[in-house]
PDB file of N, CA and C in Angstrom:
ATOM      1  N   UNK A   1     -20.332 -16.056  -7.655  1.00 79.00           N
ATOM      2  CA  UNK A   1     -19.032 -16.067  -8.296  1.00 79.00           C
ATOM      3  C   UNK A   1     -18.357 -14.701  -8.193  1.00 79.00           C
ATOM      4  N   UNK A   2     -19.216 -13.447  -8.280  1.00 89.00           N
ATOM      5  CA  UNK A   2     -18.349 -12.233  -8.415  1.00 89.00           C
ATOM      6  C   UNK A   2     -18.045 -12.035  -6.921  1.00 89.00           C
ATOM      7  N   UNK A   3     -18.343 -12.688  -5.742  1.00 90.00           N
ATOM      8  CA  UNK A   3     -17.770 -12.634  -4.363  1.00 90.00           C
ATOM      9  C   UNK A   3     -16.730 -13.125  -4.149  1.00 90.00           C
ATOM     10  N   UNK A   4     -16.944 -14.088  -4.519  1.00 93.00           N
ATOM     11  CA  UNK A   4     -15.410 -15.023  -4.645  1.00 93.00           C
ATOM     12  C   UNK A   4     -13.926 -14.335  -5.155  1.00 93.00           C
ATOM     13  N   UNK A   5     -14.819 -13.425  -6.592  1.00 94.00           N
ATOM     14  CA  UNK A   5     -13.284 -12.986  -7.063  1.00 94.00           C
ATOM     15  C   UNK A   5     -13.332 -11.470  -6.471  1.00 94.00           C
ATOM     16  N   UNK A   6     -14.020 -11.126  -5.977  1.00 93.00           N
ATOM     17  CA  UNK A   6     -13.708  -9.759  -4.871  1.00 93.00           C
ATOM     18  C   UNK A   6     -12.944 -10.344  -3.571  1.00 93.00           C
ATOM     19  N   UNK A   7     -13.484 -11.002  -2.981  1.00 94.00           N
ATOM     20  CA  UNK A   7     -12.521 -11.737  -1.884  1.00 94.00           C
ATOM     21  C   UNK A   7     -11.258 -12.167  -2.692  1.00 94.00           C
ATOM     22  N   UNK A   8     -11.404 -12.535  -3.395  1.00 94.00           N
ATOM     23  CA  UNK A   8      -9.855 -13.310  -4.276  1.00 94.00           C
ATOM     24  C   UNK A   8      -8.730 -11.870  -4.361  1.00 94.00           C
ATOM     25  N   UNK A   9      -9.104 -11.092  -5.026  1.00 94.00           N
ATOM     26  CA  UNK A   9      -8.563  -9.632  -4.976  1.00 94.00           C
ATOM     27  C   UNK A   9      -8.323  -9.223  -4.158  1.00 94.00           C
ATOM     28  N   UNK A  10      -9.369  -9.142  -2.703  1.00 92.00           N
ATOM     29  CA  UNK A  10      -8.980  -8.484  -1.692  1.00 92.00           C
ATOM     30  C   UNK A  10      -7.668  -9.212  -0.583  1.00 92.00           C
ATOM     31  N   UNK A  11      -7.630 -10.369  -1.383  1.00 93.00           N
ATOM     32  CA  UNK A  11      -6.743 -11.512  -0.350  1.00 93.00           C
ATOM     33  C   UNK A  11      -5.657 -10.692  -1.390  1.00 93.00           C
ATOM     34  N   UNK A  12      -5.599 -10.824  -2.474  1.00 94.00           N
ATOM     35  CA  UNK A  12      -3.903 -10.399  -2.703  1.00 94.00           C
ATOM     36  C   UNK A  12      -3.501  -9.422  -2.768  1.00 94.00           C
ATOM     37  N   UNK A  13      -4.589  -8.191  -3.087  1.00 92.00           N
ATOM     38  CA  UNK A  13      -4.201  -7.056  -2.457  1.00 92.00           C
ATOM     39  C   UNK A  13      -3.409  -6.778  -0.587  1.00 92.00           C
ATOM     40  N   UNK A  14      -4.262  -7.548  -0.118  1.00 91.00           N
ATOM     41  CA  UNK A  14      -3.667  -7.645   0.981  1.00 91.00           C
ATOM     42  C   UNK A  14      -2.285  -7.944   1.133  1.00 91.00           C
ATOM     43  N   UNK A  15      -2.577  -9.217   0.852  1.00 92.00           N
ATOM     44  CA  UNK A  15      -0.923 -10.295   0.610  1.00 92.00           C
ATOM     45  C   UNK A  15       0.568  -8.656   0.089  1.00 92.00           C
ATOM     46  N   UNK A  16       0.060  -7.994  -1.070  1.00 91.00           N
ATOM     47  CA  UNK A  16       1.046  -7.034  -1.365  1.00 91.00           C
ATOM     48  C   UNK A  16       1.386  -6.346  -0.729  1.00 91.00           C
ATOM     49  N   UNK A  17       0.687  -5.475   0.026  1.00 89.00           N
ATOM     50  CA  UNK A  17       0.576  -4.652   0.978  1.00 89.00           C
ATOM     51  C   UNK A  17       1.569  -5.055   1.895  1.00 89.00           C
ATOM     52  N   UNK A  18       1.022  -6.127   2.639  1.00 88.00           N
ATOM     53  CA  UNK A  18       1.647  -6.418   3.605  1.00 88.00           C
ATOM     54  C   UNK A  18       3.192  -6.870   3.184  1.00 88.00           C
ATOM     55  N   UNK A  19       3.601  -7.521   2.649  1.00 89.00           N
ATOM     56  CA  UNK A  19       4.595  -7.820   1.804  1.00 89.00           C
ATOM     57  C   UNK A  19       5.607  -6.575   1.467  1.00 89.00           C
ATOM     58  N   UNK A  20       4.943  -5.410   1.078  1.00 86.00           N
ATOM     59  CA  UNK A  20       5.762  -3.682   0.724  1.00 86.00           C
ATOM     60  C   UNK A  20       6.106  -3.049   2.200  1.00 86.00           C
ATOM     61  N   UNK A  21       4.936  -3.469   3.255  1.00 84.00           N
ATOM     62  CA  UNK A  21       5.390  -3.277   4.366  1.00 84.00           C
ATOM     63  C   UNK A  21       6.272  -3.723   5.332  1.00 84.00           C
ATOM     64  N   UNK A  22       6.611  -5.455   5.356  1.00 84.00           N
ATOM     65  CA  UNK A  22       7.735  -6.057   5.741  1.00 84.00           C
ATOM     66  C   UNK A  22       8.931  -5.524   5.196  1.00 84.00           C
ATOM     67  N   UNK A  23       8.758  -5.303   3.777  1.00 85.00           N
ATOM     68  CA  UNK A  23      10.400  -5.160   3.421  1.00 85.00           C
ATOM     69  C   UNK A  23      10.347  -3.395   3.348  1.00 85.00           C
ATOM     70  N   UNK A  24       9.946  -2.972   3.894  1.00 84.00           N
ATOM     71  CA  UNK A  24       9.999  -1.308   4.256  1.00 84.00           C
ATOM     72  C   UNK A  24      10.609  -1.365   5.556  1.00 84.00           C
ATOM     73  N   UNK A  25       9.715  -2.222   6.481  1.00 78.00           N
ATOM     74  CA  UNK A  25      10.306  -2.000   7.901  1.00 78.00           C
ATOM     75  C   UNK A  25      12.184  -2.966   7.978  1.00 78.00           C
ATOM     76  N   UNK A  26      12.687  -3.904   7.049  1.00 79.00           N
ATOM     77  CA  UNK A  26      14.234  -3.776   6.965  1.00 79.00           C
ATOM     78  C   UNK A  26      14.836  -3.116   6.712  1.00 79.00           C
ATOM     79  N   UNK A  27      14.368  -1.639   5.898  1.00 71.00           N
ATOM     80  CA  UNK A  27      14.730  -0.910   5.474  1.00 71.00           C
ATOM     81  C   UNK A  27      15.218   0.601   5.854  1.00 71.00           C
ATOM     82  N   UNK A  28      14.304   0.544   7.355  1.00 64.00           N
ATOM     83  CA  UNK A  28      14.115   1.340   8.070  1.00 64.00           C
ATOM     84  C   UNK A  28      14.511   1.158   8.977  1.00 64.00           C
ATOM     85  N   UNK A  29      15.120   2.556   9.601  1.00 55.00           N
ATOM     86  CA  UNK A  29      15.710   2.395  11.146  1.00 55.00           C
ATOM     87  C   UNK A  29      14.565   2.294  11.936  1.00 55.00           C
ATOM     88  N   UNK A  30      13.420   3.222  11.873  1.00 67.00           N
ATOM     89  CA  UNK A  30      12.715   3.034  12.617  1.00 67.00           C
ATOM     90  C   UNK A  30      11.521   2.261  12.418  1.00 67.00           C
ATOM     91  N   UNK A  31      10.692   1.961  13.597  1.00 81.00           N
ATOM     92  CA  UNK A  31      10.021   0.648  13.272  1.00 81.00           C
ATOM     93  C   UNK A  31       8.475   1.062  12.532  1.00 81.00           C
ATOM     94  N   UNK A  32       8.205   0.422  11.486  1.00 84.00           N
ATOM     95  CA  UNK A  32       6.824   1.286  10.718  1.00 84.00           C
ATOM     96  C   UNK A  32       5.816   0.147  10.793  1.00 84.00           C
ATOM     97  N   UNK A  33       4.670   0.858  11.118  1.00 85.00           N
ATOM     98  CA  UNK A  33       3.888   0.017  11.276  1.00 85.00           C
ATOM     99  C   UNK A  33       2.720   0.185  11.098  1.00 85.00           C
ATOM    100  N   UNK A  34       2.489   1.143   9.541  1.00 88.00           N
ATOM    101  CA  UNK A  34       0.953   1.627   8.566  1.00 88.00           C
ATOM    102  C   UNK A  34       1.678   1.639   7.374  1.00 88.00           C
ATOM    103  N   UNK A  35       0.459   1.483   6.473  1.00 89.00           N
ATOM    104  CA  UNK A  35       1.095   1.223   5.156  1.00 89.00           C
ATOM    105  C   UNK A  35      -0.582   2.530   4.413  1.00 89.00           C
ATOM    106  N   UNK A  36      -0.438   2.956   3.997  1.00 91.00           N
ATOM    107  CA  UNK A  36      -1.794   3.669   2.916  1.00 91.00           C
ATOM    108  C   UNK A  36      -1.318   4.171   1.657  1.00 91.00           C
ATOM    109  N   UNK A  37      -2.578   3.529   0.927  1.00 91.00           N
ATOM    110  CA  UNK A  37      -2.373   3.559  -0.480  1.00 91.00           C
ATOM    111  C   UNK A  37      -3.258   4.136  -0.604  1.00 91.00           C
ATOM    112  N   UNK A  38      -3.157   5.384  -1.686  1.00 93.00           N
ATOM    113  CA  UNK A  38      -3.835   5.901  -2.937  1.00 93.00           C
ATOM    114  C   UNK A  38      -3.639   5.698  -4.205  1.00 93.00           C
ATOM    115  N   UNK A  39      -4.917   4.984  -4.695  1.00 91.00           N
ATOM    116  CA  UNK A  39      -5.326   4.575  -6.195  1.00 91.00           C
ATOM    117  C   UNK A  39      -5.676   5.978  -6.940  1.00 91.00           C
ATOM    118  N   UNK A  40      -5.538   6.134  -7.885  1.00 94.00           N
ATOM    119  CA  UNK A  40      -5.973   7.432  -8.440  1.00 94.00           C
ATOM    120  C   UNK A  40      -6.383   7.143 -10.368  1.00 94.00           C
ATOM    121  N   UNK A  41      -7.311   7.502 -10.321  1.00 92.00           N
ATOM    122  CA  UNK A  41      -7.656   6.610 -12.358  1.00 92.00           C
ATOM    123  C   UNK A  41      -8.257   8.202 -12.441  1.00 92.00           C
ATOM    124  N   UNK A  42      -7.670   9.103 -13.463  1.00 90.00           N
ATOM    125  CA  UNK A  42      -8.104  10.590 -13.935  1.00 90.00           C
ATOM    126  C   UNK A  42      -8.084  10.271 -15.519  1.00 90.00           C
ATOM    127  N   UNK A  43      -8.381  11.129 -15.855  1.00 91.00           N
ATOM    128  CA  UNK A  43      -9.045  11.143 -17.777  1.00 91.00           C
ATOM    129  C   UNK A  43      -6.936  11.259 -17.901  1.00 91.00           C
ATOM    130  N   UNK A  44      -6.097  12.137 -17.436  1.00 90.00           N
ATOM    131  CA  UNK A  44      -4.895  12.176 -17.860  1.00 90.00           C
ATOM    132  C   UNK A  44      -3.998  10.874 -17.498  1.00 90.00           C
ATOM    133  N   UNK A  45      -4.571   9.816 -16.814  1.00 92.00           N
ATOM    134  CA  UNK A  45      -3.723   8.815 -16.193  1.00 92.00           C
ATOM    135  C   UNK A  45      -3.894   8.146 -14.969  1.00 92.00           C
ATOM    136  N   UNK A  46      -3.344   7.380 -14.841  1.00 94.00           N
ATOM    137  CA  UNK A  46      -3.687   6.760 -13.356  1.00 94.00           C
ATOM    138  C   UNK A  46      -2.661   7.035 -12.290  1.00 94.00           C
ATOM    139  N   UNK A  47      -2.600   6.919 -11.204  1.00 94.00           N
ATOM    140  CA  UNK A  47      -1.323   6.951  -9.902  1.00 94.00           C
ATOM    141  C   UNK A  47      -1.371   6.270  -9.069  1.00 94.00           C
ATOM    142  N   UNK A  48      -0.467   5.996  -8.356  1.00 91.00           N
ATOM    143  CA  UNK A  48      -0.594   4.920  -7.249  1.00 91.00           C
ATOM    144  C   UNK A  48       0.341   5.901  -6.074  1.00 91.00           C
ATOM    145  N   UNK A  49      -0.034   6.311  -5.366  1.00 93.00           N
ATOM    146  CA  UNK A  49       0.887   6.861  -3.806  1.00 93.00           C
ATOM    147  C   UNK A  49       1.257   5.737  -2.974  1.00 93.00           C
ATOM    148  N   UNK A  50       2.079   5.310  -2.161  1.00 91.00           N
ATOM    149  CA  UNK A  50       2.265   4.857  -0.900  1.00 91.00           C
ATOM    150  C   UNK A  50       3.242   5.053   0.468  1.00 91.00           C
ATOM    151  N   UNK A  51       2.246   5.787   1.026  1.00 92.00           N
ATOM    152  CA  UNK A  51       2.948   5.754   2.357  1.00 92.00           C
ATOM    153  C   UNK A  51       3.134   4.931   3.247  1.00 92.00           C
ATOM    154  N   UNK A  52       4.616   5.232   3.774  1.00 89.00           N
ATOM    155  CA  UNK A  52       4.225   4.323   5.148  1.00 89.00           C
ATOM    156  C   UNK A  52       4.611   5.433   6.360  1.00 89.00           C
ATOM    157  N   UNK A  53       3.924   5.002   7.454  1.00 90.00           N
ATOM    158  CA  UNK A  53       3.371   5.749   8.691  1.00 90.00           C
ATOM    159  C   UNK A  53       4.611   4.909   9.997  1.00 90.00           C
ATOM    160  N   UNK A  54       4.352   5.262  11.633  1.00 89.00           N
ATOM    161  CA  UNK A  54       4.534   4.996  12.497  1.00 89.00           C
ATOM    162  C   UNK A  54       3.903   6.202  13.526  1.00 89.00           C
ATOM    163  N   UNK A  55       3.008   5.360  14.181  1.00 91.00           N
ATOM    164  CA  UNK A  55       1.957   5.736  15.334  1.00 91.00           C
ATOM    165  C   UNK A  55       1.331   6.549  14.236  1.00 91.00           C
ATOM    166  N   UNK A  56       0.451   6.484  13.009  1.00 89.00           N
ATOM    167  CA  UNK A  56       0.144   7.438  12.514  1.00 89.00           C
ATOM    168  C   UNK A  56       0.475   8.573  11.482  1.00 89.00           C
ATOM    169  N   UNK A  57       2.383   9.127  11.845  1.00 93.00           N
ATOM    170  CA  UNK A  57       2.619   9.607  11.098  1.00 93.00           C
ATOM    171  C   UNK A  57       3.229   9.346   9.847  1.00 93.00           C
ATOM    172  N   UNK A  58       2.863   9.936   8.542  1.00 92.00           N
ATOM    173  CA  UNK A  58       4.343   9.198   7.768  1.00 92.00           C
ATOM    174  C   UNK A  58       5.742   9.693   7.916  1.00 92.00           C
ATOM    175  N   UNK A  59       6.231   8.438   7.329  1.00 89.00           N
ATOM    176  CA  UNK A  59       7.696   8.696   7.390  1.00 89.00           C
ATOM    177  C   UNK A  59       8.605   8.082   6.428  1.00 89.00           C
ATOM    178  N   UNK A  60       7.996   7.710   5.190  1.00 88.00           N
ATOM    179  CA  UNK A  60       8.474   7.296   4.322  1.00 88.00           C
ATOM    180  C   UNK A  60       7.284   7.318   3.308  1.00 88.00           C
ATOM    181  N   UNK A  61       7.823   7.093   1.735  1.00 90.00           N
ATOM    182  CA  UNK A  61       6.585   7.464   0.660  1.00 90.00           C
ATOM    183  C   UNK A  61       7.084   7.126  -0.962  1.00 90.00           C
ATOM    184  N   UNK A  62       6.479   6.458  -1.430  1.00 91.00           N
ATOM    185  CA  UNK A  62       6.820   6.404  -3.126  1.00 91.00           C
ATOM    186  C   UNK A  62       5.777   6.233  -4.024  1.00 91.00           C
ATOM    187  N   UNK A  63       6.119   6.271  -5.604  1.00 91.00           N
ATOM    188  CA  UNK A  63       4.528   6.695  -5.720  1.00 91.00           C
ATOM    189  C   UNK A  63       5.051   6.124  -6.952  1.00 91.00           C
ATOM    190  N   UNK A  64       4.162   6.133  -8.633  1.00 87.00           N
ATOM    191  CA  UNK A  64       4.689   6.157  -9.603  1.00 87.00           C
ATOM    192  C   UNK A  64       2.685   6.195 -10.385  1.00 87.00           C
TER     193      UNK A  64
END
């Protein structure tokens, strides 16, 4: 059962991802095509980063 809901998680984590990345690349002149996230959980709070990349580099980024 706890595989199931790790796969279950990892499917909609995915699903988001990919989803922040479609509507990034309308957004963009140029064409993006990496997405990386940093999770961050510290004693002062948690964070979330996300970049998005093309060939590698970034070129766009928001965080909260």
């Amino acid at each position: 059962m706890d595989d199931a809901m790790h796969a279950a998680r990892l499917v909609a984590a995915h699903s988001a991802l990919l989803a922040l990345l479609v509507e990034q690349q309308g957004q963009q002149v140029e064409s993006l095509d990496g997405i990386t996230v940093v999770l961050s959980h510290q004693p002062e709070g948690e964070s979330l980063d996300v970049i998005y990349t093309r060939n590698g580099a970034p070129v766009a980024g928001e965080g909260m």
